[in-house]
PDB file of C-alpha atoms in Angstrom:
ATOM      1  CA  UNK A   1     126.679 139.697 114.733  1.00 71.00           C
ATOM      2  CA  UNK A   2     126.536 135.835 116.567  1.00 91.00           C
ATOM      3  CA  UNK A   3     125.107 134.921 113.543  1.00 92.00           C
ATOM      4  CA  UNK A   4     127.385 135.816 110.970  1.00 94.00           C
ATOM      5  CA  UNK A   5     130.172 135.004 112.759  1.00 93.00           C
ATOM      6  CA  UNK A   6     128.642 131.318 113.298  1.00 94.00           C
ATOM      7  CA  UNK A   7     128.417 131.600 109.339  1.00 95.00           C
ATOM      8  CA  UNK A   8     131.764 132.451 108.851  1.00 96.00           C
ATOM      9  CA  UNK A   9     133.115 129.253 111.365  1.00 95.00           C
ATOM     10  CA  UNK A  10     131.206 126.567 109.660  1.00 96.00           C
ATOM     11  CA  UNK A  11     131.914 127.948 106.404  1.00 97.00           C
ATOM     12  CA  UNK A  12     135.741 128.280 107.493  1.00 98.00           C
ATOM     13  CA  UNK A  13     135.522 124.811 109.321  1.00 97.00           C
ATOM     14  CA  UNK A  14     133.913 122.815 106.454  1.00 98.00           C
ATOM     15  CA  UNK A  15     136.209 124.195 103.963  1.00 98.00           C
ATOM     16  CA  UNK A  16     139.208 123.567 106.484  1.00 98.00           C
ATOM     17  CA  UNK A  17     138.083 119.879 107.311  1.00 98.00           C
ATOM     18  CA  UNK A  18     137.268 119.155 104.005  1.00 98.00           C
ATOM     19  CA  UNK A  19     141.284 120.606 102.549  1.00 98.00           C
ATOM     20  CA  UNK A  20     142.734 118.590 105.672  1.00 98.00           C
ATOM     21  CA  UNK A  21     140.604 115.268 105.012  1.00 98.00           C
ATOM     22  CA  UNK A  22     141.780 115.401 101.209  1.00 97.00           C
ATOM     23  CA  UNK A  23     145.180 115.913 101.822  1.00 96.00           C
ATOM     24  CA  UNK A  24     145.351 113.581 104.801  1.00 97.00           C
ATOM     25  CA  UNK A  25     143.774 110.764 101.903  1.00 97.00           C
ATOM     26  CA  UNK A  26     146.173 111.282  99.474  1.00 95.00           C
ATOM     27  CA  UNK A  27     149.310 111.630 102.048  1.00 96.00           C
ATOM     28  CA  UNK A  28     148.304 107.922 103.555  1.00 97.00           C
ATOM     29  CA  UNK A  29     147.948 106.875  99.857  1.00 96.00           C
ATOM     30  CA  UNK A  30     151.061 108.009  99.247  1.00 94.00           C
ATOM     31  CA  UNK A  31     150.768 107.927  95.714  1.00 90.00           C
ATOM     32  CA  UNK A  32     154.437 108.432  93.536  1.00 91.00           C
ATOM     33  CA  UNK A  33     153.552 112.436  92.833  1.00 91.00           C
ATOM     34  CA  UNK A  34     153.493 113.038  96.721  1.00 92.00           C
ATOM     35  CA  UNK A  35     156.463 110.602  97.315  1.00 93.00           C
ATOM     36  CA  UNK A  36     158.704 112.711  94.758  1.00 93.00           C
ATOM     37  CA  UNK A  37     157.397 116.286  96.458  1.00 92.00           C
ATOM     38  CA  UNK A  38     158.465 115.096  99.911  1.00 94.00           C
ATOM     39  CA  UNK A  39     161.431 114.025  98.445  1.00 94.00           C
ATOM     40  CA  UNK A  40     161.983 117.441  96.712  1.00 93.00           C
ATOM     41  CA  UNK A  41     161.522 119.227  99.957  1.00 94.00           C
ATOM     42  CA  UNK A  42     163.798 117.036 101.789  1.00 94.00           C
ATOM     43  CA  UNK A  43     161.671 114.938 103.891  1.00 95.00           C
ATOM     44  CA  UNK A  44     161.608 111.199 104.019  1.00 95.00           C
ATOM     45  CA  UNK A  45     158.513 109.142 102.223  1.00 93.00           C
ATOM     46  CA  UNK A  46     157.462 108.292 106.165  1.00 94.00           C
ATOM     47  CA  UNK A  47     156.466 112.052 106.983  1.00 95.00           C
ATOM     48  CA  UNK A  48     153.395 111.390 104.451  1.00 96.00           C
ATOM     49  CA  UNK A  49     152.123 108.944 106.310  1.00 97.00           C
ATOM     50  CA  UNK A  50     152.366 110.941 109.985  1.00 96.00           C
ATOM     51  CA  UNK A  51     150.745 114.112 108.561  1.00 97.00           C
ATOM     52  CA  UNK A  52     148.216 112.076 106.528  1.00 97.00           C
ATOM     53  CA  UNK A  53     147.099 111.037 109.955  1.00 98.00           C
ATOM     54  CA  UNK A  54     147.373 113.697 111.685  1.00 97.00           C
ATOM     55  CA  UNK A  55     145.343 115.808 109.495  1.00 98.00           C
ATOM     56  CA  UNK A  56     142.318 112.974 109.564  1.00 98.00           C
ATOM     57  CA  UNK A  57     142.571 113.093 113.348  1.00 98.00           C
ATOM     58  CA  UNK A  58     142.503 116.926 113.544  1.00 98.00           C
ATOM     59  CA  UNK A  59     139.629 117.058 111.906  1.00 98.00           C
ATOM     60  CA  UNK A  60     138.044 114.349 113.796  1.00 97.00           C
ATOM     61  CA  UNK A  61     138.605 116.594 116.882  1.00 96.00           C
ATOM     62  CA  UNK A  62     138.086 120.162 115.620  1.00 96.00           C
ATOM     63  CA  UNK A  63     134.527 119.112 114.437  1.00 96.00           C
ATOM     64  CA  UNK A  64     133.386 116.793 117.197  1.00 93.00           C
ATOM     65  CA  UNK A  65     131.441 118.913 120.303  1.00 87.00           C
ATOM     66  CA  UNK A  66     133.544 118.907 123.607  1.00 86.00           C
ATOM     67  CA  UNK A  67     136.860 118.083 124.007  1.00 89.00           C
ATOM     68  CA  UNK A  68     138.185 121.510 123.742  1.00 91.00           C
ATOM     69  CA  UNK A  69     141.950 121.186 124.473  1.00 92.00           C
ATOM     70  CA  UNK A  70     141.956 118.708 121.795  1.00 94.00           C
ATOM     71  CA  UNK A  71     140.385 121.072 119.542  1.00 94.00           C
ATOM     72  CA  UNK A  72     143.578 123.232 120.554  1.00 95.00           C
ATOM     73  CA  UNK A  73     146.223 121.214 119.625  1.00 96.00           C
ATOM     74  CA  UNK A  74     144.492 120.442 116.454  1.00 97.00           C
ATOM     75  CA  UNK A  75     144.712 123.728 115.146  1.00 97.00           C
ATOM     76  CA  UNK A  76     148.023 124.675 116.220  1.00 97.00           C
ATOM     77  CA  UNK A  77     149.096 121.261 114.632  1.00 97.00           C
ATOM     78  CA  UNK A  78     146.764 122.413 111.575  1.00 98.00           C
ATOM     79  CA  UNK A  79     148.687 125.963 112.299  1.00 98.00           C
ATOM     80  CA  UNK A  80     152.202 124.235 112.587  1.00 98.00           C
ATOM     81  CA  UNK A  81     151.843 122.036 109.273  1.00 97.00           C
ATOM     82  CA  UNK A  82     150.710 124.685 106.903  1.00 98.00           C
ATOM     83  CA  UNK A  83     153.100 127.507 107.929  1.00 98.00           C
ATOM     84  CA  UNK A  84     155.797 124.151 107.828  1.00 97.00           C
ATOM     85  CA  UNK A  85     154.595 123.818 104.393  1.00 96.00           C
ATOM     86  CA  UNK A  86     154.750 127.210 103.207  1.00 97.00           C
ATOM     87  CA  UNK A  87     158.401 127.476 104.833  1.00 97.00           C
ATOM     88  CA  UNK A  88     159.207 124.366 103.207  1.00 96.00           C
ATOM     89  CA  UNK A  89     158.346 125.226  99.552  1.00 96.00           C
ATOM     90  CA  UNK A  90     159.925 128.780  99.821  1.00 96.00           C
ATOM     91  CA  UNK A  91     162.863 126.974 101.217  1.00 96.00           C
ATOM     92  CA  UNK A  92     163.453 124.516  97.643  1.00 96.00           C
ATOM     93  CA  UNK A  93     162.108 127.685  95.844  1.00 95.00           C
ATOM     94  CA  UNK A  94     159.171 125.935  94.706  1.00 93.00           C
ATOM     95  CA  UNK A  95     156.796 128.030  92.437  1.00 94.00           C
ATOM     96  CA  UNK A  96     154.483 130.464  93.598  1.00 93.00           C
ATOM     97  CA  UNK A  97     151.455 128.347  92.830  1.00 93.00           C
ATOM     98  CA  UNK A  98     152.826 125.606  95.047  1.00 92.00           C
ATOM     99  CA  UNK A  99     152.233 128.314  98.239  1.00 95.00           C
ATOM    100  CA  UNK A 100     148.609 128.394  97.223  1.00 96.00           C
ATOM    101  CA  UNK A 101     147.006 125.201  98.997  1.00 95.00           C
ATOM    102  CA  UNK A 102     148.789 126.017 102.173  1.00 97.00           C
ATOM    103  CA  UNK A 103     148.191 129.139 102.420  1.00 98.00           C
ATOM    104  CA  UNK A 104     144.526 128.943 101.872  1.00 98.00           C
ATOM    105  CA  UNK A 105     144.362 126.049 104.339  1.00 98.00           C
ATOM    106  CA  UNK A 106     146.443 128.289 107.051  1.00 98.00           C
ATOM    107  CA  UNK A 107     143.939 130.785 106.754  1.00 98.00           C
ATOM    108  CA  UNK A 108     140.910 128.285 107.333  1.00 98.00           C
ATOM    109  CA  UNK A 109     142.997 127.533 110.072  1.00 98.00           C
ATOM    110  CA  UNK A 110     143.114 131.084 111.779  1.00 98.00           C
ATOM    111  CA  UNK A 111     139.608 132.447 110.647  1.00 97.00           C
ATOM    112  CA  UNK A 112     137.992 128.825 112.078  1.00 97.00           C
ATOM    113  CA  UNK A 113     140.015 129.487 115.290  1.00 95.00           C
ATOM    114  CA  UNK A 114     139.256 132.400 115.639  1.00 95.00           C
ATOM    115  CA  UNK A 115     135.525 132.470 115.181  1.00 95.00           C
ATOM    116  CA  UNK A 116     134.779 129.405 117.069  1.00 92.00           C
ATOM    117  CA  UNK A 117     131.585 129.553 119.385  1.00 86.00           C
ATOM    118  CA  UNK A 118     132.185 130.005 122.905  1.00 81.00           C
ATOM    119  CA  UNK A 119     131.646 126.340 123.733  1.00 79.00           C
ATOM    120  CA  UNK A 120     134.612 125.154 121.478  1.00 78.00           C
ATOM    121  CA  UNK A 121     136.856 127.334 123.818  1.00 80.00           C
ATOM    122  CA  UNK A 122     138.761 126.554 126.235  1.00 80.00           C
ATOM    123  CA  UNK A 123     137.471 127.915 129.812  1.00 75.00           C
ATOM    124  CA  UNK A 124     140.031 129.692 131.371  1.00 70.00           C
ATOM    125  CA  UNK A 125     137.661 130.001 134.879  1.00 63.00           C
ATOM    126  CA  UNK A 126     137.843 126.757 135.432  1.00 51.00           C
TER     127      UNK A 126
END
């Protein structure tokens, strides 16, 4: 059972850092298709450029050992974005299809959480 479920958070993880990473690239390169979606959804061109960092530095901290408060707030940030997103696109009633990345990246999000090893949890004994 520790096995597969070490399986299932690198898998998840990998997957999830590589999405966020991606994303994160093309939000700080702002190129002129994500400039118009932000628009679309109501959001200045400036918000690419916070969750473009964001997402790099999430990363940086859900997949380095230690730290594991940081690891915390990167997933609920991870958490907050994608549900944002998903709210966001429902919101302008973008096209099913647009729900798709994520959504897929908000369940990374979750199924990495949740299957993290012991030693990427916080301790509450101490």
């Amino acid at each position: 059972m520790e096995k597969r479920n070490k399986i299932i958070y690198w898998i998840a993880t990998l997957w999830l850092s590589l999405g966020m990473t991606a994303t994160g690239i093309v939000q700080l390169m702002q190129l002129e298709e994500e400039t118009k979606s932000m628009e679309r959804l109501g959001y200045p061109a400036y918000v690419l450029t916070l969750l473009g960092v964001w997402k790099i530095l999430g990363v940086i901290a859900v997949l380095i050992p230690k730290f594991t408060l940081v690891k915390e707030w990167a997933y609920a940030g991870f958490f907050f974005a994608m549900s944002g997103a998903i709210v966001s696109h429902l919101a302008v009633q973008d096209p099913a299809g647009e729900l798709f990345g994520p959504a897929l990246l908000l369940v990374l999000t979750v199924v990495s959480w949740y299957f993290r090893p012991v030693n990427r949890k916080i301790s509450l004994n101490s």
